[in-house]
Coordinates of C-alpha atoms in Angstrom, one line a residue:
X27 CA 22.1 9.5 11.6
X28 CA 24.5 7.8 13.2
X29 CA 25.1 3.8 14.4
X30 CA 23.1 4.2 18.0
X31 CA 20.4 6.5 16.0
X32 CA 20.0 3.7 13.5
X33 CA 20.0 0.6 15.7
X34 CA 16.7 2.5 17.8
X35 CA 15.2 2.9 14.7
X36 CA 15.5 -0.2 13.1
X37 CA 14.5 -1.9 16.5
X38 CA 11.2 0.2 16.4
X39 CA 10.5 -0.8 12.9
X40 CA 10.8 -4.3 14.0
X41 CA 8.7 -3.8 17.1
X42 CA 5.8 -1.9 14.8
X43 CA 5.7 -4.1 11.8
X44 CA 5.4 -7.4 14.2
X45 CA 2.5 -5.6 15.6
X46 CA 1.0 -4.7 12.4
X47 CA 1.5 -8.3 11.6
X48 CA 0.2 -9.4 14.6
X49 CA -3.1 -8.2 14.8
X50 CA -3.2 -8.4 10.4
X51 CA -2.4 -11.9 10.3
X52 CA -1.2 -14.0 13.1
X53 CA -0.5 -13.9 16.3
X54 CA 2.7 -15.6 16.4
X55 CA 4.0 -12.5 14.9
X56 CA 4.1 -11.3 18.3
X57 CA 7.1 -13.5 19.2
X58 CA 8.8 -11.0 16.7
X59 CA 8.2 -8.4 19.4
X60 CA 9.2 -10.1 22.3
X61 CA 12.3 -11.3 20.6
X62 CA 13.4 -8.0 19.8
X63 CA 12.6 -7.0 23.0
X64 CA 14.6 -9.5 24.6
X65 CA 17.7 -8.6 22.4
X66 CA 17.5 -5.0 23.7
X67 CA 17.4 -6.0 27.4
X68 CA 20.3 -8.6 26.9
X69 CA 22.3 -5.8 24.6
X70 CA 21.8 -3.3 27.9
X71 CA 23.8 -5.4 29.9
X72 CA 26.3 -7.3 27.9
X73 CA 26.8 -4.4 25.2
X74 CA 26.4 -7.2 22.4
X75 CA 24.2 -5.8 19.7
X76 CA 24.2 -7.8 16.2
X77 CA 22.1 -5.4 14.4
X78 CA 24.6 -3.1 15.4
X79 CA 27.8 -5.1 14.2
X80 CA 25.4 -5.3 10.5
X81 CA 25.1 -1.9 10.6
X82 CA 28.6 -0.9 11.4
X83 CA 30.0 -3.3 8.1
X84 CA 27.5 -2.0 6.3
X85 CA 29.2 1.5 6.7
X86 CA 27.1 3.6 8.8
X87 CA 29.4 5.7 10.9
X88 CA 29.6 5.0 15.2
X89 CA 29.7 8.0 17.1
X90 CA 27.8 10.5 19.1
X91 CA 24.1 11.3 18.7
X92 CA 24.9 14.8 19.7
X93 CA 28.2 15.3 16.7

């Protein structure tokens, strides 16, 4: 799995568990969603991804989904 693989998954963990959380115990949770969701709109245009720059110190390796 590489740095792009990872970063999709870990955004759709996020997405998932807020709703899980949302509709378990409050609905505030949802403003988990729509910040993550925000992130990935403003990371499509300005390229800027902090989960992303975690990741990447963290070790896992950049490159092609397709390598």
């Amino acid at each position: 799995m590489n740095l792009d693989q990872t970063v999709l998954a870990f955004a759709g963990t996020v997405v998932l568990v807020s709703l899980a959380l949302g509709w378990l115990i409050s609905p505030y949770w949802l403003l988990l969603t729509a910040f993550a969701g925000v992130n990935m709109i403003q990371a499509s245009f300005t390229g800027f991804c902090p989960a992303a720059i975690v990741f990447k110190k963290l070790g896992r390796p950049a490159g092609n989904a397709f390598s």
